[in-house]
N, C-alpha and C. Protein backbone atom coordinates (compact mmCIF):
# COMPACT_ATOMS: atom_id res chain seq x y z
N UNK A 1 -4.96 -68.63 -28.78
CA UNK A 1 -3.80 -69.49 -28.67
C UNK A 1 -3.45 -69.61 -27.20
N UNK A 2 -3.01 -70.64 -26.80
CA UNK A 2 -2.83 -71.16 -25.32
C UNK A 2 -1.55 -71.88 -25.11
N UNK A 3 -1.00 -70.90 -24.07
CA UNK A 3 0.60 -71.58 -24.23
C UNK A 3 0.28 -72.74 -23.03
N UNK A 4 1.07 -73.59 -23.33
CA UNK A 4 0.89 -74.85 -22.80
C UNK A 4 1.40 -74.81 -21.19
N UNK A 5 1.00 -75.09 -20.47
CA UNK A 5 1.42 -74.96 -19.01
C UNK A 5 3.10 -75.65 -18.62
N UNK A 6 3.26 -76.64 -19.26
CA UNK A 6 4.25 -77.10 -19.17
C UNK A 6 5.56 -75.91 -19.89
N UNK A 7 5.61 -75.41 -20.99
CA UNK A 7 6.47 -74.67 -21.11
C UNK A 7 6.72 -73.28 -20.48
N UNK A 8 5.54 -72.96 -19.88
CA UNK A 8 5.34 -72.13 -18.67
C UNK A 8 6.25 -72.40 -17.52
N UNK A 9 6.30 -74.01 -17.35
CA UNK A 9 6.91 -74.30 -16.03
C UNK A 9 8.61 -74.54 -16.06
N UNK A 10 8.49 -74.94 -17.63
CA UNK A 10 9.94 -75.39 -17.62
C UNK A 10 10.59 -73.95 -17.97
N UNK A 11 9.89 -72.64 -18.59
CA UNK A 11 10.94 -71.55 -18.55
C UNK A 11 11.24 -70.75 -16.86
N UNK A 12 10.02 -70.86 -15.55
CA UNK A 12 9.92 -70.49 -14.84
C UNK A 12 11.44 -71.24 -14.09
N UNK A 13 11.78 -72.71 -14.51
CA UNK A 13 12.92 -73.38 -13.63
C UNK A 13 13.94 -72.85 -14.35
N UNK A 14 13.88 -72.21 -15.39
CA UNK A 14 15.01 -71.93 -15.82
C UNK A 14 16.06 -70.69 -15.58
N UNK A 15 14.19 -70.00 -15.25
CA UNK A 15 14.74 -68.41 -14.46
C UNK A 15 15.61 -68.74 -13.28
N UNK A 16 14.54 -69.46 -12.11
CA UNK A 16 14.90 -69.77 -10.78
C UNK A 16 14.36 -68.73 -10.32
N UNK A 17 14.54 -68.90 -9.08
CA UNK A 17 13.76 -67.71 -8.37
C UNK A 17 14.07 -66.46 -8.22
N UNK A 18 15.24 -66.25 -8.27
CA UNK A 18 16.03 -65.24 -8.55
C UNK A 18 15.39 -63.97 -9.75
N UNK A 19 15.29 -64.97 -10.72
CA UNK A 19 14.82 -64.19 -12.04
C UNK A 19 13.01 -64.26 -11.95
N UNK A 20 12.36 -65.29 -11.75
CA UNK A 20 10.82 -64.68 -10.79
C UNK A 20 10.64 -63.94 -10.27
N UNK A 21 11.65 -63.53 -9.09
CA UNK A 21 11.75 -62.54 -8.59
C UNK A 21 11.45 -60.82 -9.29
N UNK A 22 12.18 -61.24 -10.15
CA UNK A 22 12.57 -60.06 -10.97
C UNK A 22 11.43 -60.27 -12.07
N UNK A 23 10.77 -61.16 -12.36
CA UNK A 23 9.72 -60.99 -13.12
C UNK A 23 8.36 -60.09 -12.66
N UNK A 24 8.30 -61.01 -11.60
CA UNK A 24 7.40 -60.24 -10.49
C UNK A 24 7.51 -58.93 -9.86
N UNK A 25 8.76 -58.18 -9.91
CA UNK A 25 8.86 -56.80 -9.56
C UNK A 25 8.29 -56.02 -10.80
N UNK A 26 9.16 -56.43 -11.74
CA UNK A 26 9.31 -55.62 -12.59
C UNK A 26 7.84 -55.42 -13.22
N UNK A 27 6.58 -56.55 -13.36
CA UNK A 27 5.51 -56.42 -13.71
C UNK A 27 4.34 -55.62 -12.26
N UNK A 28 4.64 -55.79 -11.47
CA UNK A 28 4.42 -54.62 -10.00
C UNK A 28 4.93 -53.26 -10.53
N UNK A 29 6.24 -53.02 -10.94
CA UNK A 29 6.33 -51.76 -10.92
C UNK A 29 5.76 -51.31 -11.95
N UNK A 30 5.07 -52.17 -13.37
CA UNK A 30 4.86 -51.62 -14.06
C UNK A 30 3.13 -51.02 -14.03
N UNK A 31 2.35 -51.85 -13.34
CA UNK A 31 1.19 -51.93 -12.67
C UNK A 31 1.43 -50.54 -11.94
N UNK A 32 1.79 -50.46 -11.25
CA UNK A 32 2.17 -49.25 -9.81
C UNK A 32 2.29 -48.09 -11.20
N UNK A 33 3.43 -48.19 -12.00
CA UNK A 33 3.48 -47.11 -12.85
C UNK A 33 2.21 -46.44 -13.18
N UNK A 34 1.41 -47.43 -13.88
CA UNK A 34 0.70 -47.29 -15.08
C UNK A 34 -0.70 -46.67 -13.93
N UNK A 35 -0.72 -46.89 -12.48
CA UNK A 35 -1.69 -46.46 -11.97
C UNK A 35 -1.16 -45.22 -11.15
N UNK A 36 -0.17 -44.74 -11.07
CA UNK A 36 0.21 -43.39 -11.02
C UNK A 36 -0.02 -42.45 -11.55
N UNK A 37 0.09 -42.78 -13.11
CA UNK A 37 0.47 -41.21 -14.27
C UNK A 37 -0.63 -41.54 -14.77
N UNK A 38 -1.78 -42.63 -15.00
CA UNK A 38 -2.62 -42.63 -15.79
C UNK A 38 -3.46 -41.56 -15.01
N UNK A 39 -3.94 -41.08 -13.77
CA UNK A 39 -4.64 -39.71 -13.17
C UNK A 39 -4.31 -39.06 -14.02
N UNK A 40 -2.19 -38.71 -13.58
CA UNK A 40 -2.13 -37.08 -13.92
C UNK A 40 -2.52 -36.92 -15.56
N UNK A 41 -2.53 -38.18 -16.61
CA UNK A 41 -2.77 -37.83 -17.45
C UNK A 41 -4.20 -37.87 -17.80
N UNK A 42 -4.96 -38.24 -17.00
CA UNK A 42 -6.56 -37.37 -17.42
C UNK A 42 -6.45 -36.16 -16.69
N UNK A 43 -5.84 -35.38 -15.62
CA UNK A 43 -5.98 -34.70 -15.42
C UNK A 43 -5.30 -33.38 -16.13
N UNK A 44 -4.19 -33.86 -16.76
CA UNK A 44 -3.31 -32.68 -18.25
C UNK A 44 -4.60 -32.95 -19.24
N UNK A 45 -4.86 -33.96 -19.58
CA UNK A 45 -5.76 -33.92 -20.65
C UNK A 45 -6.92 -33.08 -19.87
N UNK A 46 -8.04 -32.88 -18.66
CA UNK A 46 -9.10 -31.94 -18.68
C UNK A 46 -8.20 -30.44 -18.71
N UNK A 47 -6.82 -29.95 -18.51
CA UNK A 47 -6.31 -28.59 -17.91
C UNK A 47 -6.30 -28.34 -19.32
N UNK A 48 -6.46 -29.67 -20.60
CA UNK A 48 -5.84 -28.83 -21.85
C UNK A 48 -7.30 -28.22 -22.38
N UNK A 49 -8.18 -29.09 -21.84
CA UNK A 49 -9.65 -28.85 -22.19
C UNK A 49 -10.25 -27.28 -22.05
N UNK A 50 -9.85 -27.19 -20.53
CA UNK A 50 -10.17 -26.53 -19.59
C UNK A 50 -9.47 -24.83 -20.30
N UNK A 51 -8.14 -25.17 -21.00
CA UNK A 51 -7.74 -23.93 -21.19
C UNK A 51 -8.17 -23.44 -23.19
N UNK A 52 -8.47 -24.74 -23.61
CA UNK A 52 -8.97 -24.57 -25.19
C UNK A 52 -10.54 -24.11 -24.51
N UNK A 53 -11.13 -24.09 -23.86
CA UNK A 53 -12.50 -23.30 -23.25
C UNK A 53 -12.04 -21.73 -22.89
N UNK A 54 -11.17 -21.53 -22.24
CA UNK A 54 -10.34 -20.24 -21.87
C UNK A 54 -10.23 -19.38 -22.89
N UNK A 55 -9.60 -19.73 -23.90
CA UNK A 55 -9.30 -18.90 -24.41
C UNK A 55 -10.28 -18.72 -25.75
N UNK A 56 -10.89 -19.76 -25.81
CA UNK A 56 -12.25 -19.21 -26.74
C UNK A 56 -13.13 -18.00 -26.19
N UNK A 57 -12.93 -18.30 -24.60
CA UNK A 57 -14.24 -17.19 -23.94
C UNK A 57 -12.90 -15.90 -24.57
N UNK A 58 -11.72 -15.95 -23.81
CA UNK A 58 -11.04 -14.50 -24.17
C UNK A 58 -11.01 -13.78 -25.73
N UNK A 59 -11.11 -15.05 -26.68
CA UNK A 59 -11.62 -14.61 -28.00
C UNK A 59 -12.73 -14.04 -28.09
N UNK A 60 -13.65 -14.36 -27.39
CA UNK A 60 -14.93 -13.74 -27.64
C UNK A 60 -15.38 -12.31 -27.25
N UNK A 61 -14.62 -12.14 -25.20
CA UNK A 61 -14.47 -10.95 -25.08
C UNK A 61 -13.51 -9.88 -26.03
N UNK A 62 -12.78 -10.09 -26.94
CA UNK A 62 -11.90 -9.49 -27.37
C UNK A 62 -12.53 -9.06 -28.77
N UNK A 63 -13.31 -9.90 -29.17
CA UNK A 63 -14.46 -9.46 -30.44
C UNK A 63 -15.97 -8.59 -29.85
N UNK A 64 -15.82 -8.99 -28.66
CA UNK A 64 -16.89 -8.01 -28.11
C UNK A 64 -18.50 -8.73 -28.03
N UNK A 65 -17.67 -10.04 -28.37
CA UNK A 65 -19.60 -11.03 -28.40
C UNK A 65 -19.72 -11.19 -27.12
N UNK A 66 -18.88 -11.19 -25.96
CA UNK A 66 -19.42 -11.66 -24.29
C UNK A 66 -18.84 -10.39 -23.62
N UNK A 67 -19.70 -10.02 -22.34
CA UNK A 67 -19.40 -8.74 -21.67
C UNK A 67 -18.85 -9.70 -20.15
N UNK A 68 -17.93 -9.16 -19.81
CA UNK A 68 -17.34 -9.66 -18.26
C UNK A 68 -18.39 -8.98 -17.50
N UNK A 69 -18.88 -10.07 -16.70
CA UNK A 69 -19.94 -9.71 -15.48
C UNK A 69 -19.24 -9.00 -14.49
N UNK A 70 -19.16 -7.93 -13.92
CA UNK A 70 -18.45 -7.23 -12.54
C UNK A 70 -19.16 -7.43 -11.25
N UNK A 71 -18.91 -8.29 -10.38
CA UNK A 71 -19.54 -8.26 -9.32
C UNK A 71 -20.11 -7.30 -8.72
N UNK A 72 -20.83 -7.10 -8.09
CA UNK A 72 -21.39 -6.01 -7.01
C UNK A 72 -20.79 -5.08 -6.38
N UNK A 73 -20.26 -5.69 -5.39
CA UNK A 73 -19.18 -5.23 -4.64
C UNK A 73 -18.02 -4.27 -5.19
N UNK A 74 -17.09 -5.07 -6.74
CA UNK A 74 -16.67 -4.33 -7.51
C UNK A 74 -17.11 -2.67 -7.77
N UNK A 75 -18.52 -3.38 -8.73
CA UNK A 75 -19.13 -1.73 -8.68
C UNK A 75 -19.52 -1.10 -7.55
N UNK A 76 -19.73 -1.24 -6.82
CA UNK A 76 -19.90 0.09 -5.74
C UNK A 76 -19.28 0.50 -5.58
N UNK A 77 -17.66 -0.20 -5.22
CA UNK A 77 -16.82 0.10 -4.73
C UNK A 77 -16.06 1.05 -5.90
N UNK A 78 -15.98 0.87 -7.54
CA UNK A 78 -15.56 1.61 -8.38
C UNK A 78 -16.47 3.02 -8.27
N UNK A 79 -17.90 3.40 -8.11
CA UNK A 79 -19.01 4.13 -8.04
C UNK A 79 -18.61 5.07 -6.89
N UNK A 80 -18.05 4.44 -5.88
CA UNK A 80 -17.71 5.40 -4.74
C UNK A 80 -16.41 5.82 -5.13
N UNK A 81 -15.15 5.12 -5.78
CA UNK A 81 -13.85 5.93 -6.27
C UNK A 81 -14.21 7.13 -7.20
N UNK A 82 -15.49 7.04 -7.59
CA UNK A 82 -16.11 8.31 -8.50
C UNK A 82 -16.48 9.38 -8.24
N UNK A 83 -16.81 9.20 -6.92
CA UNK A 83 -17.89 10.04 -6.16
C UNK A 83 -17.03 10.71 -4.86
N UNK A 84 -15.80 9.83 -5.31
CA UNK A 84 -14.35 10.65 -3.89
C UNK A 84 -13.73 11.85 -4.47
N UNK A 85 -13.65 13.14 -3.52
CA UNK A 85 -12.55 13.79 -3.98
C UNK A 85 -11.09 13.20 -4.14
N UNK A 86 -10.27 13.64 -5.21
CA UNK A 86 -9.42 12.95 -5.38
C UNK A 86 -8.19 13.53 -4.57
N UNK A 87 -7.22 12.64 -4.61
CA UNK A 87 -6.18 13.09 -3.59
C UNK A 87 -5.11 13.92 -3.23
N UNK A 88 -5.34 15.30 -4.70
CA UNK A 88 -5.01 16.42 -4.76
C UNK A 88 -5.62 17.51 -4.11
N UNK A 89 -6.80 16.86 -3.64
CA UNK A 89 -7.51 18.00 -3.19
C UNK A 89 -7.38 18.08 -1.95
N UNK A 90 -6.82 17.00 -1.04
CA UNK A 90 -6.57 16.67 0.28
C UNK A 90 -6.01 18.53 1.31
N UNK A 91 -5.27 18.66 0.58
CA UNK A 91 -5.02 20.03 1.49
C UNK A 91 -6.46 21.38 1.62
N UNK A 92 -7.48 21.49 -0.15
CA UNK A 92 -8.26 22.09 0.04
C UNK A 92 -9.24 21.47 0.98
N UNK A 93 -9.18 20.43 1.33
CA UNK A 93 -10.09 19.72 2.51
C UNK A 93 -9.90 19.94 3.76
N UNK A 94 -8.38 20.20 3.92
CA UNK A 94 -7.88 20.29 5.41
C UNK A 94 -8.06 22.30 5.35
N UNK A 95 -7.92 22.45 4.42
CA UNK A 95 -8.37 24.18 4.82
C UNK A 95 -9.72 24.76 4.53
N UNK A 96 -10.44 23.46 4.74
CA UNK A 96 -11.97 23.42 4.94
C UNK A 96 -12.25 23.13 6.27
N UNK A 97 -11.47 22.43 6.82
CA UNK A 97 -11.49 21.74 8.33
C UNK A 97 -11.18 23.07 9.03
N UNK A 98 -10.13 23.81 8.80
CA UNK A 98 -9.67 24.75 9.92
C UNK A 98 -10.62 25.36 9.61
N UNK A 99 -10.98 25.81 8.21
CA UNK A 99 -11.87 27.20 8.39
C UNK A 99 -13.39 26.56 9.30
N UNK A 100 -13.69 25.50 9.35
CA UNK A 100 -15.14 25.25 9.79
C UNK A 100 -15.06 25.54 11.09
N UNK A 101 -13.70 25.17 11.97
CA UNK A 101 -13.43 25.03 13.13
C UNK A 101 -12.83 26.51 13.48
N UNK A 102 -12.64 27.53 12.68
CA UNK A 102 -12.94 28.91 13.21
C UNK A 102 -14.59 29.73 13.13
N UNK A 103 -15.02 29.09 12.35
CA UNK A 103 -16.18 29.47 12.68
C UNK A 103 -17.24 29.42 13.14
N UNK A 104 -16.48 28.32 14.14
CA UNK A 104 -17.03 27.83 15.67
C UNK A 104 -16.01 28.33 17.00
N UNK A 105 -14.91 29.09 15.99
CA UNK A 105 -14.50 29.77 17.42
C UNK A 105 -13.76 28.80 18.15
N UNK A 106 -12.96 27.68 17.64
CA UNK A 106 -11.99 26.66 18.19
C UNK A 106 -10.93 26.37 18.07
N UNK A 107 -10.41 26.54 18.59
CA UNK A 107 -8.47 26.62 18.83
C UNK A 107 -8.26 24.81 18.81
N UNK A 108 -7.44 25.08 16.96
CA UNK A 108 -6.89 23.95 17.00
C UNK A 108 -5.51 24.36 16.93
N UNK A 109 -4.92 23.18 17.47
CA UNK A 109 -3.61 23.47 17.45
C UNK A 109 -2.49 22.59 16.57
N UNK A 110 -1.34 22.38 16.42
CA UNK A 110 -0.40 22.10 15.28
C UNK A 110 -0.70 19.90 15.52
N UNK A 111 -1.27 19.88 14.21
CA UNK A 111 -1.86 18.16 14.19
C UNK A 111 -0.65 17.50 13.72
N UNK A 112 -1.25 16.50 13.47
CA UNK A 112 -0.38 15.02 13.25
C UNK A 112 -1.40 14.60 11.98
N UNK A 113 -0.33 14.25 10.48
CA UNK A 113 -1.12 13.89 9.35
C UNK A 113 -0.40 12.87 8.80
N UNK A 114 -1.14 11.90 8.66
CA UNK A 114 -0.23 10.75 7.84
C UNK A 114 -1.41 10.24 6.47
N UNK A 115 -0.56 9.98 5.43
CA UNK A 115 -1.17 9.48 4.17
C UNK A 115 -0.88 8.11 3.79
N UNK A 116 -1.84 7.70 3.44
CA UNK A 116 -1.65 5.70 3.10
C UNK A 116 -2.62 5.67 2.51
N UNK A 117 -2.46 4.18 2.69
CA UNK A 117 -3.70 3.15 1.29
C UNK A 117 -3.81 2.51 1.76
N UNK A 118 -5.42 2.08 2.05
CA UNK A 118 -6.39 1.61 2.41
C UNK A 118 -5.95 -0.36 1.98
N UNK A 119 -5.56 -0.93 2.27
CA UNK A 119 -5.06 -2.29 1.56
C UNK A 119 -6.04 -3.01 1.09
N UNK A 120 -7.28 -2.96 1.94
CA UNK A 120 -8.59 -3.77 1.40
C UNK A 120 -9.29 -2.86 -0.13
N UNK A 121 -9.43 -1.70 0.17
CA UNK A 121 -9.82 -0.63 -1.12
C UNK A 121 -9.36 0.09 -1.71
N UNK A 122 -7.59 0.22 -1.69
CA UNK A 122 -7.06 0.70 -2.86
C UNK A 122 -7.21 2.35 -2.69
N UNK A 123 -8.31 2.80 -2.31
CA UNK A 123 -8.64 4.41 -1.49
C UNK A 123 -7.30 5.08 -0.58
N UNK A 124 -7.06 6.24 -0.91
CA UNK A 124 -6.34 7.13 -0.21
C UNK A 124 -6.76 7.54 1.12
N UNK A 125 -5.58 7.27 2.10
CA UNK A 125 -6.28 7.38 3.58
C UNK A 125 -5.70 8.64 4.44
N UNK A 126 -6.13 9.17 4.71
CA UNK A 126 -5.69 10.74 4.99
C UNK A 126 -5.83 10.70 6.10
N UNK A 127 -4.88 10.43 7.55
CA UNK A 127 -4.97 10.29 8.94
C UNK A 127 -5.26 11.37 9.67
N UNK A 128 -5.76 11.64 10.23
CA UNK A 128 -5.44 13.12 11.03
C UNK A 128 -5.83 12.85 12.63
N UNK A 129 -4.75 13.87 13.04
CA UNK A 129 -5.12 13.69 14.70
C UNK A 129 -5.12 15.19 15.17
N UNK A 130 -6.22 16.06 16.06
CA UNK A 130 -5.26 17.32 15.82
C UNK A 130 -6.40 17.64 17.24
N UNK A 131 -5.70 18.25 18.18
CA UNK A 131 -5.48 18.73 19.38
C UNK A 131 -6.85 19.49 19.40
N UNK A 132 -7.67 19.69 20.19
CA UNK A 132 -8.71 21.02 20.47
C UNK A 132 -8.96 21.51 21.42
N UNK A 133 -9.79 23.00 21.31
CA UNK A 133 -10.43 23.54 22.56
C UNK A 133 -11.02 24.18 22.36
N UNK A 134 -12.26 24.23 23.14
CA UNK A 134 -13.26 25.13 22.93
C UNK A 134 -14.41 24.39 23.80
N UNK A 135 -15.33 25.03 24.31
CA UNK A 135 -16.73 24.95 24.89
C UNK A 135 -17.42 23.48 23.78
N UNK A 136 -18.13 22.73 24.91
CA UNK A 136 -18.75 21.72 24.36
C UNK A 136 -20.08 22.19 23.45
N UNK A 137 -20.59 23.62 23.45
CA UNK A 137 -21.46 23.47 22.09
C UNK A 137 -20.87 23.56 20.92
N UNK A 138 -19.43 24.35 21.44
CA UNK A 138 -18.77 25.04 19.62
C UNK A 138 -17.67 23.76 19.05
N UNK A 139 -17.60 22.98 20.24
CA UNK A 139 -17.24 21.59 19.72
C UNK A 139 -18.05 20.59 18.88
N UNK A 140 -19.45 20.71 19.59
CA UNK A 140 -20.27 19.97 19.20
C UNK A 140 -20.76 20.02 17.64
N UNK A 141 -20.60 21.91 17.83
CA UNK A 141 -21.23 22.45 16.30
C UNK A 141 -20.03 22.24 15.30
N UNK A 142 -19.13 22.36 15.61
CA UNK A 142 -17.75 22.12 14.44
C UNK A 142 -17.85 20.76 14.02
N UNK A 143 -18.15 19.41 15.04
CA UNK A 143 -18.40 18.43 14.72
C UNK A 143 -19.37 17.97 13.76
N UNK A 144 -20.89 18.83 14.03
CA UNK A 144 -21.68 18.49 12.96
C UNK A 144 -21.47 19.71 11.23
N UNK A 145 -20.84 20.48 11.91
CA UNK A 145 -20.61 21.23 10.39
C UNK A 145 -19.48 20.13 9.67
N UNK A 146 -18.67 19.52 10.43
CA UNK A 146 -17.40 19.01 9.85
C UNK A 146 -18.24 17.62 8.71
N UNK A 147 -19.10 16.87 9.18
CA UNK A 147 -19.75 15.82 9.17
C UNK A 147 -20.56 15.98 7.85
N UNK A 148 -21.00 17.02 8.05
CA UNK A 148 -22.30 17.85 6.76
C UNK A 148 -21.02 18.05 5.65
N UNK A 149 -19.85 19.18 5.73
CA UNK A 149 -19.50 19.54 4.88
C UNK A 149 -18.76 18.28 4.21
N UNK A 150 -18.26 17.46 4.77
CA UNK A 150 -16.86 16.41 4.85
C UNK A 150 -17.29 15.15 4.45
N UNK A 151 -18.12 14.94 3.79
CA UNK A 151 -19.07 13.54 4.07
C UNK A 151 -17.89 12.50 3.69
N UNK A 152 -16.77 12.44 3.49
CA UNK A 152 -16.22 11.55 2.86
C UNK A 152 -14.87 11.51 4.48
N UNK A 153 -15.28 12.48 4.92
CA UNK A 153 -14.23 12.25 6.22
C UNK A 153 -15.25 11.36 7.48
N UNK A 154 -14.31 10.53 8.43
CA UNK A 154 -14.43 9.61 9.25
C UNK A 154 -14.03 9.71 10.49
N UNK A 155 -14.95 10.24 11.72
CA UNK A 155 -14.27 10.73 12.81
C UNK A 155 -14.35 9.40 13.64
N UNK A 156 -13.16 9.10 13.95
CA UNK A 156 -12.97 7.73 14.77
C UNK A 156 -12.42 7.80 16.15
N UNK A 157 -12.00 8.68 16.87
CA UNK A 157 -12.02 9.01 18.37
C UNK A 157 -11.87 10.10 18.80
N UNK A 158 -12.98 10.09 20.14
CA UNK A 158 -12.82 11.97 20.34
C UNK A 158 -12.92 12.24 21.66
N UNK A 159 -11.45 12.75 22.42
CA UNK A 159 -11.14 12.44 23.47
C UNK A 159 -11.66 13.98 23.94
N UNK A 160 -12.47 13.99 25.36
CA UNK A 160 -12.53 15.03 26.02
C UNK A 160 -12.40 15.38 27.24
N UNK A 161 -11.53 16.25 27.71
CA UNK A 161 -11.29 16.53 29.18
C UNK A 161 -11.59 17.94 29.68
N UNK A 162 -11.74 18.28 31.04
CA UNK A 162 -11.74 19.60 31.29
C UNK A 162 -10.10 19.79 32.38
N UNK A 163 -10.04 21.10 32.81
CA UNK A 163 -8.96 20.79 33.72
C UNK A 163 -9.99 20.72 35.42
N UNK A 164 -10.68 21.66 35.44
CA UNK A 164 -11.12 21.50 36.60
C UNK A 164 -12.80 21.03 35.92
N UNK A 165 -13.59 21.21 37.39
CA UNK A 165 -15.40 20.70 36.83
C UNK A 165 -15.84 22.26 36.26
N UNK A 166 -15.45 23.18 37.08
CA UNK A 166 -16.00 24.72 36.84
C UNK A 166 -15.83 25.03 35.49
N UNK A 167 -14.68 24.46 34.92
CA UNK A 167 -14.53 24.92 33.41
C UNK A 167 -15.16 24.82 32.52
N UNK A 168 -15.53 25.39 31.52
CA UNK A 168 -16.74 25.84 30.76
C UNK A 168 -15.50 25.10 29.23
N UNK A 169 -13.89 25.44 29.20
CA UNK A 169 -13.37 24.95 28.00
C UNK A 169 -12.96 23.92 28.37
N UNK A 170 -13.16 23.14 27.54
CA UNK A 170 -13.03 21.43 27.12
C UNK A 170 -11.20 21.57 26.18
N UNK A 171 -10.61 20.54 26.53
CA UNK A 171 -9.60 20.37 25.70
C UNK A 171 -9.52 18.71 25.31
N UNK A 172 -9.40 18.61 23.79
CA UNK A 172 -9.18 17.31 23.70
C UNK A 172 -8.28 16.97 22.73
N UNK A 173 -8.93 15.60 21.66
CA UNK A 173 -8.00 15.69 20.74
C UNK A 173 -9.12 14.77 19.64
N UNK A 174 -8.75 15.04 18.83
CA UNK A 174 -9.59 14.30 17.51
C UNK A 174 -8.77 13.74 16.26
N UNK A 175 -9.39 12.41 17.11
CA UNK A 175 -8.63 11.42 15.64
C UNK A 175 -9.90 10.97 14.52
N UNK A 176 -9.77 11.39 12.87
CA UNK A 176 -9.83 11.04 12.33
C UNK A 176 -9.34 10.85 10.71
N UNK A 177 -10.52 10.19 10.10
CA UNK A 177 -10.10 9.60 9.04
C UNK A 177 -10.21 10.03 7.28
N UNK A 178 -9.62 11.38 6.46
CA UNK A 178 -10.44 11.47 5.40
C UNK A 178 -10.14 10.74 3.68
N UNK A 179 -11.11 9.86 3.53
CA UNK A 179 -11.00 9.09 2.55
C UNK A 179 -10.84 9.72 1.16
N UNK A 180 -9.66 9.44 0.43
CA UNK A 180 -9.89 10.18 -1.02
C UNK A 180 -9.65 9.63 -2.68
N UNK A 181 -9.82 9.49 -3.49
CA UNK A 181 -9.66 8.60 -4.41
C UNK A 181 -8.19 8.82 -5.07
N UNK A 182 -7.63 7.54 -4.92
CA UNK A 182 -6.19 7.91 -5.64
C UNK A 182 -6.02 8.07 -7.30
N UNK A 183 -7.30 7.69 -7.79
CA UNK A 183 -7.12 8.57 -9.33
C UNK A 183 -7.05 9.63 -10.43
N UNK A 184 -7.88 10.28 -8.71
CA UNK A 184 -7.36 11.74 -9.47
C UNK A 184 -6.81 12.84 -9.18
């Protein structure tokens, strides 16, 4: 059916331009509308998709038909919280430290200990800074007994001075780090 051009023209004079006007917006805004929300609504329609897929997989883990893959990284990093002393034991560690470092014959003196968490690994961080002295072999040897016995401790700076050159005792200070698992 074909409306006749003429009654086309004679309702257009009747509007005036005024009301053309307003014909013409109002079919713009409806255009403009309809190409706005028609996206967001394919895009609600894939999120509804997207989450009726969701929760079928969580049905499935929950019946036990699909196993969650654990990244790599994950596991090692859980494998080594296994393999940490845990963070009760932190003091029998530090009276592993003094005793190693008397039986090298080395005067430590009153340290500095601070405890935190590791923010990237969740791991217990056991600071230590603690004053020394003694001859550079019985330093040297406390260092590698500390290293052997401690494998989970982290020596991160190790300051050494003498007072004069003649001096045979070294005084310094040793900052490090011993890692421990906060689960148990």
């Amino acid at each position: 059916m074909r409306v006749p051009s003429l009654i086309l023209h004679e309702q257009a004079r009747r509007l005036g331009r005024a009301g053309l006007g307003a014909v013409l917006l109002s079919g713009l805004a409806l255009v403009l509308g309809v190409a706005s929300v028609l996206p967001q609504w394919q895009a609600v329609r894939e999120l509804r998709a997207a989450e009726a897929d969701a929760s079928v997989q969580v049905q499935r883990v929950q019946r036990g038909e699909l196993k969650i893959a654990v990244k790599p990284e994950q596991q090692a990093l859980d494998t080594l919280r296994q393999q940490l002393p845990g963070q009760p034991e932190a003091s029998e560690l530090i009276e592993r430290l003094y005793r190693l470092a008397s039986a090298e014959r080395i005067s430590l003196a009153r340290g500095e200990y601070a405890l935190g968490v590791d923010p990237k690994t969740q791991l217990a961080r056991y600071q230590i800074v603690l004053p020394l002295r003694g001859s550079y072999p019985q330093i040297r040897g406390f260092l590698q007994a500390l290293l052997g016995q401690l494998p989970t401790l982290v020596l991160e700076d190790l300051e050494l001075q003498r007072k004069r050159i003649g001096d045979s005792e070294l005084n310094g200070r040793l900052r490090m780090t011993l890692y421990l698992s906060r689960s148990s």
